[in-house]
């Protein structure tokens, strides 16, 4: 595989959305990228296996383990004003969450852009401004102004997966990537 092709493959994997329990997009990319490498199978636990049809008896078997999920969020409530309350999926530090761009997967399977918002500082009390911000005080804003709009137009429901929007990029000078899900 040429380096340019490898870079594109890594970008596709990093850019795929797949919080825990919702890894379908990542598995699709893996299958597409590995189509010429062998035959894929999947078990009930959603483990994906690649079998080489040209395996010769007596040669060593190699196992490569990886996980396909990433940290993200899940919609836990829809407020009357159209804001979405959410819970973290995976390990998050609360100070890293505000102002993140995210994508909310709606009931039609489409991704809706949103921003993580919190109470503006000019509406906070002095005590609130000096206290650490908690994820429970943050919301997702997709631009809707009512819960009806969220449900009927955006087709977002409780339990919708939410993925950080961090497009993968490659720095050719330093031969490094910046993106999400590189653990």
PDB file of C-alpha atoms in Angstrom:
ATOM      1  CA  UNK A   1       0.000   0.000   0.000  1.00  0.00           C
ATOM      2  CA  UNK A   2       1.345   3.414  -0.927  1.00  0.00           C
ATOM      3  CA  UNK A   3       1.800   5.986   1.818  1.00  0.00           C
ATOM      4  CA  UNK A   4      -0.837   8.316   0.322  1.00  0.00           C
ATOM      5  CA  UNK A   5      -3.369   5.465   0.338  1.00  0.00           C
ATOM      6  CA  UNK A   6      -2.456   4.589   3.924  1.00  0.00           C
ATOM      7  CA  UNK A   7      -2.930   8.221   4.983  1.00  0.00           C
ATOM      8  CA  UNK A   8      -6.394   8.280   3.391  1.00  0.00           C
ATOM      9  CA  UNK A   9      -7.306   5.004   5.121  1.00  0.00           C
ATOM     10  CA  UNK A  10      -6.218   6.333   8.518  1.00  0.00           C
ATOM     11  CA  UNK A  11      -8.215   9.531   7.945  1.00  0.00           C
ATOM     12  CA  UNK A  12     -11.323   7.524   7.015  1.00  0.00           C
ATOM     13  CA  UNK A  13     -11.033   5.439  10.182  1.00  0.00           C
ATOM     14  CA  UNK A  14     -10.479   8.455  12.429  1.00  0.00           C
ATOM     15  CA  UNK A  15     -13.334  10.404  10.807  1.00  0.00           C
ATOM     16  CA  UNK A  16     -15.849   7.546  11.106  1.00  0.00           C
ATOM     17  CA  UNK A  17     -18.367   8.015  13.901  1.00  0.00           C
ATOM     18  CA  UNK A  18     -18.549   5.239  16.466  1.00  0.00           C
ATOM     19  CA  UNK A  19     -19.247   5.910  20.118  1.00  0.00           C
ATOM     20  CA  UNK A  20     -19.588   2.820  22.298  1.00  0.00           C
ATOM     21  CA  UNK A  21     -22.604   0.810  21.192  1.00  0.00           C
ATOM     22  CA  UNK A  22     -22.866   2.626  17.852  1.00  0.00           C
ATOM     23  CA  UNK A  23     -19.785   1.452  15.951  1.00  0.00           C
ATOM     24  CA  UNK A  24     -21.530   0.597  12.642  1.00  0.00           C
ATOM     25  CA  UNK A  25     -19.873   3.410  10.652  1.00  0.00           C
ATOM     26  CA  UNK A  26     -16.407   2.342  11.823  1.00  0.00           C
ATOM     27  CA  UNK A  27     -17.068  -1.313  10.994  1.00  0.00           C
ATOM     28  CA  UNK A  28     -18.244  -0.284   7.518  1.00  0.00           C
ATOM     29  CA  UNK A  29     -14.984   1.605   6.896  1.00  0.00           C
ATOM     30  CA  UNK A  30     -12.922  -1.361   8.136  1.00  0.00           C
ATOM     31  CA  UNK A  31     -14.768  -3.709   5.793  1.00  0.00           C
ATOM     32  CA  UNK A  32     -14.318  -1.327   2.844  1.00  0.00           C
ATOM     33  CA  UNK A  33     -10.633  -0.748   3.552  1.00  0.00           C
ATOM     34  CA  UNK A  34      -9.914  -4.452   4.057  1.00  0.00           C
ATOM     35  CA  UNK A  35     -11.976  -5.845   1.195  1.00  0.00           C
ATOM     36  CA  UNK A  36      -8.888  -7.143  -0.636  1.00  0.00           C
ATOM     37  CA  UNK A  37      -7.238  -8.603   2.474  1.00  0.00           C
ATOM     38  CA  UNK A  38      -9.527 -11.541   3.150  1.00  0.00           C
ATOM     39  CA  UNK A  39     -12.991 -12.550   4.291  1.00  0.00           C
ATOM     40  CA  UNK A  40     -14.734 -10.777   7.184  1.00  0.00           C
ATOM     41  CA  UNK A  41     -17.032 -12.388   9.716  1.00  0.00           C
ATOM     42  CA  UNK A  42     -18.748 -10.941  12.769  1.00  0.00           C
ATOM     43  CA  UNK A  43     -19.981 -12.576  15.961  1.00  0.00           C
ATOM     44  CA  UNK A  44     -22.924 -11.689  18.206  1.00  0.00           C
ATOM     45  CA  UNK A  45     -20.750  -9.400  20.318  1.00  0.00           C
ATOM     46  CA  UNK A  46     -19.957  -7.340  17.184  1.00  0.00           C
ATOM     47  CA  UNK A  47     -16.350  -8.583  17.101  1.00  0.00           C
ATOM     48  CA  UNK A  48     -15.056  -8.387  13.547  1.00  0.00           C
ATOM     49  CA  UNK A  49     -12.693 -11.055  12.220  1.00  0.00           C
ATOM     50  CA  UNK A  50     -10.620 -11.066   9.050  1.00  0.00           C
ATOM     51  CA  UNK A  51      -9.675 -14.489   7.734  1.00  0.00           C
ATOM     52  CA  UNK A  52      -7.038 -14.931   5.058  1.00  0.00           C
ATOM     53  CA  UNK A  53      -8.175 -17.560   2.545  1.00  0.00           C
ATOM     54  CA  UNK A  54      -4.571 -18.302   1.557  1.00  0.00           C
ATOM     55  CA  UNK A  55      -3.571 -19.555   5.030  1.00  0.00           C
ATOM     56  CA  UNK A  56      -1.212 -22.529   4.835  1.00  0.00           C
ATOM     57  CA  UNK A  57      -1.187 -25.215   7.528  1.00  0.00           C
ATOM     58  CA  UNK A  58       1.821 -25.003   9.823  1.00  0.00           C
ATOM     59  CA  UNK A  59       2.367 -21.257   9.452  1.00  0.00           C
ATOM     60  CA  UNK A  60       1.951 -19.044  12.512  1.00  0.00           C
ATOM     61  CA  UNK A  61      -1.425 -17.454  13.172  1.00  0.00           C
ATOM     62  CA  UNK A  62      -1.344 -13.736  13.907  1.00  0.00           C
ATOM     63  CA  UNK A  63      -3.965 -11.984  15.993  1.00  0.00           C
ATOM     64  CA  UNK A  64      -4.281  -8.203  15.986  1.00  0.00           C
ATOM     65  CA  UNK A  65      -6.673  -6.775  18.564  1.00  0.00           C
ATOM     66  CA  UNK A  66      -8.182  -3.307  18.452  1.00  0.00           C
ATOM     67  CA  UNK A  67     -11.364  -1.620  19.565  1.00  0.00           C
ATOM     68  CA  UNK A  68     -13.637   0.358  17.279  1.00  0.00           C
ATOM     69  CA  UNK A  69     -15.468   2.592  19.710  1.00  0.00           C
ATOM     70  CA  UNK A  70     -14.695   6.122  20.775  1.00  0.00           C
ATOM     71  CA  UNK A  71     -15.808   8.465  23.520  1.00  0.00           C
ATOM     72  CA  UNK A  72     -18.882  10.556  22.881  1.00  0.00           C
ATOM     73  CA  UNK A  73     -22.221  11.440  24.389  1.00  0.00           C
ATOM     74  CA  UNK A  74     -25.857  10.367  24.362  1.00  0.00           C
ATOM     75  CA  UNK A  75     -28.977  12.539  24.385  1.00  0.00           C
ATOM     76  CA  UNK A  76     -30.748  12.046  27.721  1.00  0.00           C
ATOM     77  CA  UNK A  77     -33.512  14.669  27.485  1.00  0.00           C
ATOM     78  CA  UNK A  78     -35.053  17.214  25.142  1.00  0.00           C
ATOM     79  CA  UNK A  79     -35.843  20.543  26.763  1.00  0.00           C
ATOM     80  CA  UNK A  80     -38.952  22.541  25.789  1.00  0.00           C
ATOM     81  CA  UNK A  81     -36.643  25.240  24.321  1.00  0.00           C
ATOM     82  CA  UNK A  82     -35.048  22.744  21.896  1.00  0.00           C
ATOM     83  CA  UNK A  83     -31.813  22.251  23.804  1.00  0.00           C
ATOM     84  CA  UNK A  84     -30.585  18.684  24.286  1.00  0.00           C
ATOM     85  CA  UNK A  85     -29.352  17.413  27.627  1.00  0.00           C
ATOM     86  CA  UNK A  86     -26.694  14.733  27.343  1.00  0.00           C
ATOM     87  CA  UNK A  87     -24.574  12.272  29.261  1.00  0.00           C
ATOM     88  CA  UNK A  88     -20.958  11.319  28.588  1.00  0.00           C
ATOM     89  CA  UNK A  89     -20.118   7.950  27.051  1.00  0.00           C
ATOM     90  CA  UNK A  90     -16.559   7.018  27.978  1.00  0.00           C
ATOM     91  CA  UNK A  91     -14.025   9.032  29.933  1.00  0.00           C
ATOM     92  CA  UNK A  92     -14.416  12.794  29.631  1.00  0.00           C
ATOM     93  CA  UNK A  93     -12.897  15.624  31.617  1.00  0.00           C
ATOM     94  CA  UNK A  94     -15.598  18.276  31.967  1.00  0.00           C
ATOM     95  CA  UNK A  95     -13.276  21.179  31.129  1.00  0.00           C
ATOM     96  CA  UNK A  96     -12.576  19.632  27.690  1.00  0.00           C
ATOM     97  CA  UNK A  97     -16.236  19.507  26.647  1.00  0.00           C
ATOM     98  CA  UNK A  98     -17.556  23.111  26.301  1.00  0.00           C
ATOM     99  CA  UNK A  99     -17.659  24.626  22.801  1.00  0.00           C
ATOM    100  CA  UNK A 100     -16.995  21.257  21.130  1.00  0.00           C
ATOM    101  CA  UNK A 101     -18.590  20.798  17.759  1.00  0.00           C
ATOM    102  CA  UNK A 102     -20.450  17.491  17.690  1.00  0.00           C
ATOM    103  CA  UNK A 103     -22.687  15.457  15.395  1.00  0.00           C
ATOM    104  CA  UNK A 104     -25.983  14.007  16.631  1.00  0.00           C
ATOM    105  CA  UNK A 105     -27.218  10.920  14.777  1.00  0.00           C
ATOM    106  CA  UNK A 106     -30.958  11.271  14.242  1.00  0.00           C
ATOM    107  CA  UNK A 107     -33.620   8.595  13.804  1.00  0.00           C
ATOM    108  CA  UNK A 108     -33.172   8.665  10.000  1.00  0.00           C
ATOM    109  CA  UNK A 109     -29.451   7.926  10.370  1.00  0.00           C
ATOM    110  CA  UNK A 110     -28.397  11.445   9.367  1.00  0.00           C
ATOM    111  CA  UNK A 111     -25.846  13.463  11.323  1.00  0.00           C
ATOM    112  CA  UNK A 112     -27.006  16.829  12.656  1.00  0.00           C
ATOM    113  CA  UNK A 113     -24.310  19.371  13.625  1.00  0.00           C
ATOM    114  CA  UNK A 114     -24.468  20.823  17.125  1.00  0.00           C
ATOM    115  CA  UNK A 115     -22.344  22.769  19.571  1.00  0.00           C
ATOM    116  CA  UNK A 116     -21.849  22.079  23.274  1.00  0.00           C
ATOM    117  CA  UNK A 117     -23.138  25.140  25.095  1.00  0.00           C
ATOM    118  CA  UNK A 118     -23.331  26.269  28.692  1.00  0.00           C
ATOM    119  CA  UNK A 119     -24.837  29.161  30.548  1.00  0.00           C
ATOM    120  CA  UNK A 120     -23.192  32.376  29.285  1.00  0.00           C
ATOM    121  CA  UNK A 121     -20.895  34.020  31.865  1.00  0.00           C
ATOM    122  CA  UNK A 122     -22.955  37.234  31.885  1.00  0.00           C
ATOM    123  CA  UNK A 123     -25.972  35.214  33.129  1.00  0.00           C
ATOM    124  CA  UNK A 124     -23.969  33.405  35.827  1.00  0.00           C
ATOM    125  CA  UNK A 125     -23.722  34.397  39.427  1.00  0.00           C
ATOM    126  CA  UNK A 126     -20.247  35.045  40.766  1.00  0.00           C
ATOM    127  CA  UNK A 127     -20.367  31.681  42.536  1.00  0.00           C
ATOM    128  CA  UNK A 128     -21.255  29.927  39.260  1.00  0.00           C
ATOM    129  CA  UNK A 129     -18.460  31.727  37.387  1.00  0.00           C
ATOM    130  CA  UNK A 130     -15.873  30.615  39.949  1.00  0.00           C
ATOM    131  CA  UNK A 131     -17.091  27.008  40.210  1.00  0.00           C
ATOM    132  CA  UNK A 132     -15.869  24.252  37.893  1.00  0.00           C
ATOM    133  CA  UNK A 133     -18.285  23.656  35.031  1.00  0.00           C
ATOM    134  CA  UNK A 134     -20.049  20.305  35.245  1.00  0.00           C
ATOM    135  CA  UNK A 135     -21.227  18.339  32.194  1.00  0.00           C
ATOM    136  CA  UNK A 136     -24.723  18.216  33.695  1.00  0.00           C
ATOM    137  CA  UNK A 137     -24.908  22.005  33.222  1.00  0.00           C
ATOM    138  CA  UNK A 138     -24.085  21.813  29.505  1.00  0.00           C
ATOM    139  CA  UNK A 139     -26.475  21.316  26.589  1.00  0.00           C
ATOM    140  CA  UNK A 140     -26.302  20.574  22.885  1.00  0.00           C
ATOM    141  CA  UNK A 141     -27.589  23.303  20.589  1.00  0.00           C
ATOM    142  CA  UNK A 142     -28.597  22.243  17.058  1.00  0.00           C
ATOM    143  CA  UNK A 143     -30.378  25.520  16.325  1.00  0.00           C
ATOM    144  CA  UNK A 144     -33.897  24.362  17.201  1.00  0.00           C
ATOM    145  CA  UNK A 145     -36.213  26.511  19.284  1.00  0.00           C
ATOM    146  CA  UNK A 146     -38.625  23.876  20.620  1.00  0.00           C
ATOM    147  CA  UNK A 147     -38.855  20.213  21.539  1.00  0.00           C
ATOM    148  CA  UNK A 148     -41.418  19.757  18.746  1.00  0.00           C
ATOM    149  CA  UNK A 149     -38.873  21.035  16.224  1.00  0.00           C
ATOM    150  CA  UNK A 150     -36.230  18.643  17.601  1.00  0.00           C
ATOM    151  CA  UNK A 151     -38.569  15.656  17.302  1.00  0.00           C
ATOM    152  CA  UNK A 152     -40.433  16.480  14.075  1.00  0.00           C
ATOM    153  CA  UNK A 153     -37.907  18.386  11.961  1.00  0.00           C
ATOM    154  CA  UNK A 154     -34.520  17.273  13.266  1.00  0.00           C
ATOM    155  CA  UNK A 155     -35.827  13.777  14.102  1.00  0.00           C
ATOM    156  CA  UNK A 156     -33.636  13.563  17.192  1.00  0.00           C
ATOM    157  CA  UNK A 157     -34.787  11.344  20.024  1.00  0.00           C
ATOM    158  CA  UNK A 158     -33.683  10.433  23.507  1.00  0.00           C
ATOM    159  CA  UNK A 159     -30.812   7.955  23.301  1.00  0.00           C
ATOM    160  CA  UNK A 160     -29.372   9.485  20.123  1.00  0.00           C
ATOM    161  CA  UNK A 161     -25.593   9.007  19.891  1.00  0.00           C
ATOM    162  CA  UNK A 162     -23.418  12.119  19.768  1.00  0.00           C
ATOM    163  CA  UNK A 163     -19.891  12.118  18.359  1.00  0.00           C
ATOM    164  CA  UNK A 164     -17.216  14.834  18.589  1.00  0.00           C
ATOM    165  CA  UNK A 165     -16.546  16.506  15.255  1.00  0.00           C
ATOM    166  CA  UNK A 166     -12.761  16.453  14.959  1.00  0.00           C
ATOM    167  CA  UNK A 167     -11.759  16.026  11.309  1.00  0.00           C
ATOM    168  CA  UNK A 168      -8.534  14.082  10.913  1.00  0.00           C
ATOM    169  CA  UNK A 169      -5.639  15.921   9.329  1.00  0.00           C
ATOM    170  CA  UNK A 170      -2.143  14.855   8.376  1.00  0.00           C
ATOM    171  CA  UNK A 171       0.968  16.994   8.867  1.00  0.00           C
ATOM    172  CA  UNK A 172       3.343  15.833   6.126  1.00  0.00           C
ATOM    173  CA  UNK A 173       6.246  17.915   7.457  1.00  0.00           C
ATOM    174  CA  UNK A 174       6.231  16.139  10.830  1.00  0.00           C
ATOM    175  CA  UNK A 175       4.584  12.899   9.635  1.00  0.00           C
ATOM    176  CA  UNK A 176       1.865  13.131  12.303  1.00  0.00           C
ATOM    177  CA  UNK A 177      -1.915  12.950  12.447  1.00  0.00           C
ATOM    178  CA  UNK A 178      -4.377  15.035  14.433  1.00  0.00           C
ATOM    179  CA  UNK A 179      -7.822  13.546  14.906  1.00  0.00           C
ATOM    180  CA  UNK A 180     -10.065  11.537  17.159  1.00  0.00           C
ATOM    181  CA  UNK A 181     -10.145   7.882  18.213  1.00  0.00           C
ATOM    182  CA  UNK A 182      -6.396   7.312  17.979  1.00  0.00           C
ATOM    183  CA  UNK A 183      -6.241   5.308  21.187  1.00  0.00           C
TER     184      UNK A 183
END
